[in-house]
Amino acid sequence: MSGSKTRLQAIDAVKSYQPPAGILPTADAPGEVFGQNVFTKAVMQQRLPKPVFKSLMATIEHSKPLDPTVADVVAAAMKDWAMEKGATHYAHVFYPLTGLTAEKHDSFLEPGGDGSSIAEFAGKTLTQGEPDASSFPNGGLRATFEARGYTGWDVTSPAYILENPNGNTLCIPTVFVSMNGEALDHKTPLLRSQQAMAVQAERVLRLFGHAKPDAVVSFAGAEQEYFLIDRSFFLCRPDLLNTGRTLFGARPPKGQEFDDHYFGAIPERVLAFMLDAERELFKLGIPAKTRHNEVAPGQFELAPMFERSNVAADHQQLLMVILKRVAQKHGMECLFHEKPFVGINGSGKHVNFSIGNGTEGNLLLPGDTPHDNAQFLVFCAAIIRAVHKFGGLLRASVASATNDHRLGANEAPPAIISIFLGDQLTDVFDQIAKGGATASKSKGTLEIGVDTLPVLPTDPGDRNRTSPFAFTGNRFEFRAPGSLQSIAGPMVTINTILAEALDHIATELEGLVTAGTPFNAAVQKVLEEIISTHGSIVFNGDGYSEEWQAEAAARGLPNLRTTLDALPELITDEALDLFSHYGVFTHREMHSRHDIALEQYILSVGVEARSTLEIANTVVLPAALRYQTELASNLASLKSIGAELDTSTLDEVSTGIRALRAGIGALRSGLTHKADASEAEEAAHALEVLLPAMGAVRTASDELETLVADDLWPLPTYQEMLFIL
Ligand code: ADP
Ligand code: MG
């Protein structure tokens, strides 16, 4: 069957789409569904002996070390619970540096001595697993002779049951490390960084008079953007299948309206998907709320409620799995790529974060009293210092071949990292820099505190959507992370740079107080120092503007446009020392992360380049040649009857074909492998040669798309994919 027939059949399939019977969610109250498949605190309390439950809670809620002797009891309770819920298997779930979620499945049932089978799940099996680790990137951390990797139970992230028509699976979130305990995943450093940040934050809290502060944790709430397209179209697009983005596709004619026939179906189908997805997420204890997103056609957003960053990161990964699965059930494909469609808004994953603990609550929430506010301003100042000092690391934490298509483009935050504070908070810090804030800017809250710090209202009122790092009243929102990536990487960086800044602040304050400076004056001094040294990171203007590029350069803020500009930030002496000092990454681990990121970049662009070449050769060129033949035989027929000849269409198509062939030639030679190239050379080659060569092929193909007869064009068009749902 020719490609064009496949496309036309896909359109027919969409037109006659009927939702499969019996898949729509039932009307269960969310309360009954929520957490139904989670080994929750309530389930544990019910099923575990009291001392075991208490010991586990001390670890989960107060960051106390896990008592290994409870493992057997917990494992047995978990197994019984899971089997009652229909689980036949268990899986250690881990998060390797591919960015995907990996699972190692095992059966609960083991053969008994007499040919029967017994359900086995010992504490040892719960706490440790040994997956075949050789297929995951390790950046040189594992030589082949020691290819083993271990998974280890993360008791702070709840176990859950993933339903499957062929049997349910008990899923246990785990870390994934090498034989020597080196991190091979996203979770290990997240847990380490969380701990590092907590130690320093608690020091600061003690200085503020909280003698025994509860363990501080970081919270994250991620807003996930995604596209939905009909799955029939998806399956006709080898570029989407292979790379997650369209490597071809002319932009739809401007001002093109929806076809009314299809428009009517959009809300029902997507709504059914959303309800179904929400229900599945609720079962897993993921508090999610879907929303229609007006920004781009076919684009939507889902924001789960914020949770501890470690749990939020796991839930975020699970959420992507669930969305994909449910979309397929509804005949659609969910696209998480940052830029599936050129010329259409891309997708991000805004990471909202705050820090806090049980006794103090949210430390990024301005308080009611000057004293509370001094504390709030100190934590805010820590973020200002952290982001200014380590903006390059934040940029590197969101660097990928796929996010490169989004960052710095018009509708996404720029690659320059800056902070938006809002007018009021900026004004307060400006006053501090000038030697003491006496009043906050907005009317009605003017209050000169005994501590020389003003009372701040909790809502700064203004919002800025162009800033990569914005204060939004009680949290910061990091808007640069890509829709495809794990939020763990950015959170590791945020926690670690915050640890450094809080460490600095605590040390300064301790020094000043010991030397006899009154505490309030010490706070004043430290804030003053931070804002005058690091205040240039604050920018409340339009981050998308041309002027900001120049202004940022004048302020000395880095503008790391591509992944290859950003990755070296990971291995500067400063970065290596930072991460090793706070016990988050050894130098070796850091180098391995850098190497893996580079390797992923090369792989990613390589797959795109090879897909482009293949599609151009086997899909686009044949369609263009068929049309050329049709036009030529049309001219031949006309000539045979002596009719007037107009070769202009044929000429245009022939010109297009020549351009396409030239592009194909250049891309093919770009793909010729240089045997002795280093990784750095290969990456540079991908950026400087392959990406532009792919672009040239695409330009030629997109031009042909506007010329070739529609019934011969094999690839579903932008208009079809974006507007027919
Ligand atoms: P927006 O105004 O950007 O649409 P929402 O109110 O929908 O924001 O929240 C976006 C995300 O921020 C959600 O995941 C939400 O749970 C999270 N969030 C809210 N408060 C906090 C907080 N204190 N710390 C971390 N995340 C938070
Ligand atoms: Mg937001």
Coordinates of N, CA, C and O in Angstrom, one line a residue, residues 24-34 36-37 163 275-276 278-280 282-283:
L24 N -15.0 4.4 29.9 CA -15.2 5.7 30.6 C -15.2 5.4 32.1 O -15.7 4.4 32.6
P25 N -14.7 6.4 32.8 CA -14.6 6.2 34.3 C -16.0 6.1 34.9 O -16.9 6.7 34.4
T26 N -16.1 5.3 35.9 CA -17.4 5.3 36.6 C -17.5 6.5 37.5 O -16.5 7.2 37.6
A27 N -18.6 6.6 38.1 CA -18.8 7.8 38.9 C -18.4 7.7 40.3 O -18.9 8.4 41.2
D28 N -17.4 6.8 40.6 CA -16.9 6.7 42.0 C -16.5 8.1 42.5 O -15.9 8.9 41.8
A29 N -16.7 8.3 43.8 CA -16.3 9.5 44.4 C -14.7 9.5 44.4 O -14.1 8.5 44.7
P30 N -14.1 10.6 44.1 CA -12.6 10.6 44.0 C -12.1 10.1 45.4 O -11.0 9.5 45.4
G31 N -12.7 10.4 46.5 CA -12.3 10.0 47.8 C -12.1 8.5 47.9 O -11.2 8.0 48.5
E32 N -13.0 7.7 47.2 CA -12.9 6.3 47.2 C -11.7 5.8 46.4 O -11.2 4.7 46.7
V33 N -11.5 6.5 45.3 CA -10.5 6.0 44.4 C -9.1 6.4 44.8 O -8.1 5.7 44.7
F34 N -9.0 7.6 45.5 CA -7.7 8.2 45.7 C -6.8 7.3 46.6 O -7.2 6.9 47.7
Q36 N -6.1 4.3 46.2 CA -6.6 3.0 46.3 C -5.5 1.9 46.0 O -5.5 0.8 46.6
N37 N -4.5 2.2 45.1 CA -3.5 1.3 44.8 C -2.1 1.6 45.4 O -1.1 1.3 44.9
E163 N -1.8 -1.5 37.5 CA -2.8 -2.5 37.0 C -2.5 -2.8 35.6 O -2.0 -2.0 34.8
L275 N -10.6 12.6 32.1 CA -11.3 12.0 33.2 C -10.7 10.6 33.5 O -10.4 10.3 34.7
D276 N -10.5 9.8 32.5 CA -9.9 8.5 32.6 C -8.5 8.6 33.2 O -8.2 7.9 34.2
E278 N -7.2 11.0 34.9 CA -7.2 11.5 36.3 C -7.6 10.4 37.3 O -7.0 10.3 38.4
R279 N -8.5 9.6 36.9 CA -8.9 8.5 37.7 C -7.8 7.5 38.0 O -7.5 7.1 39.1
E280 N -7.1 7.2 36.9 CA -5.9 6.3 37.0 C -4.9 6.9 37.9 O -4.2 6.2 38.7
F282 N -5.4 9.1 40.3 CA -5.9 9.1 41.6 C -5.7 7.8 42.3 O -5.3 7.7 43.5
K283 N -5.9 6.7 41.6 CA -5.7 5.4 42.2 C -4.3 5.3 42.7 O -4.0 4.6 43.7

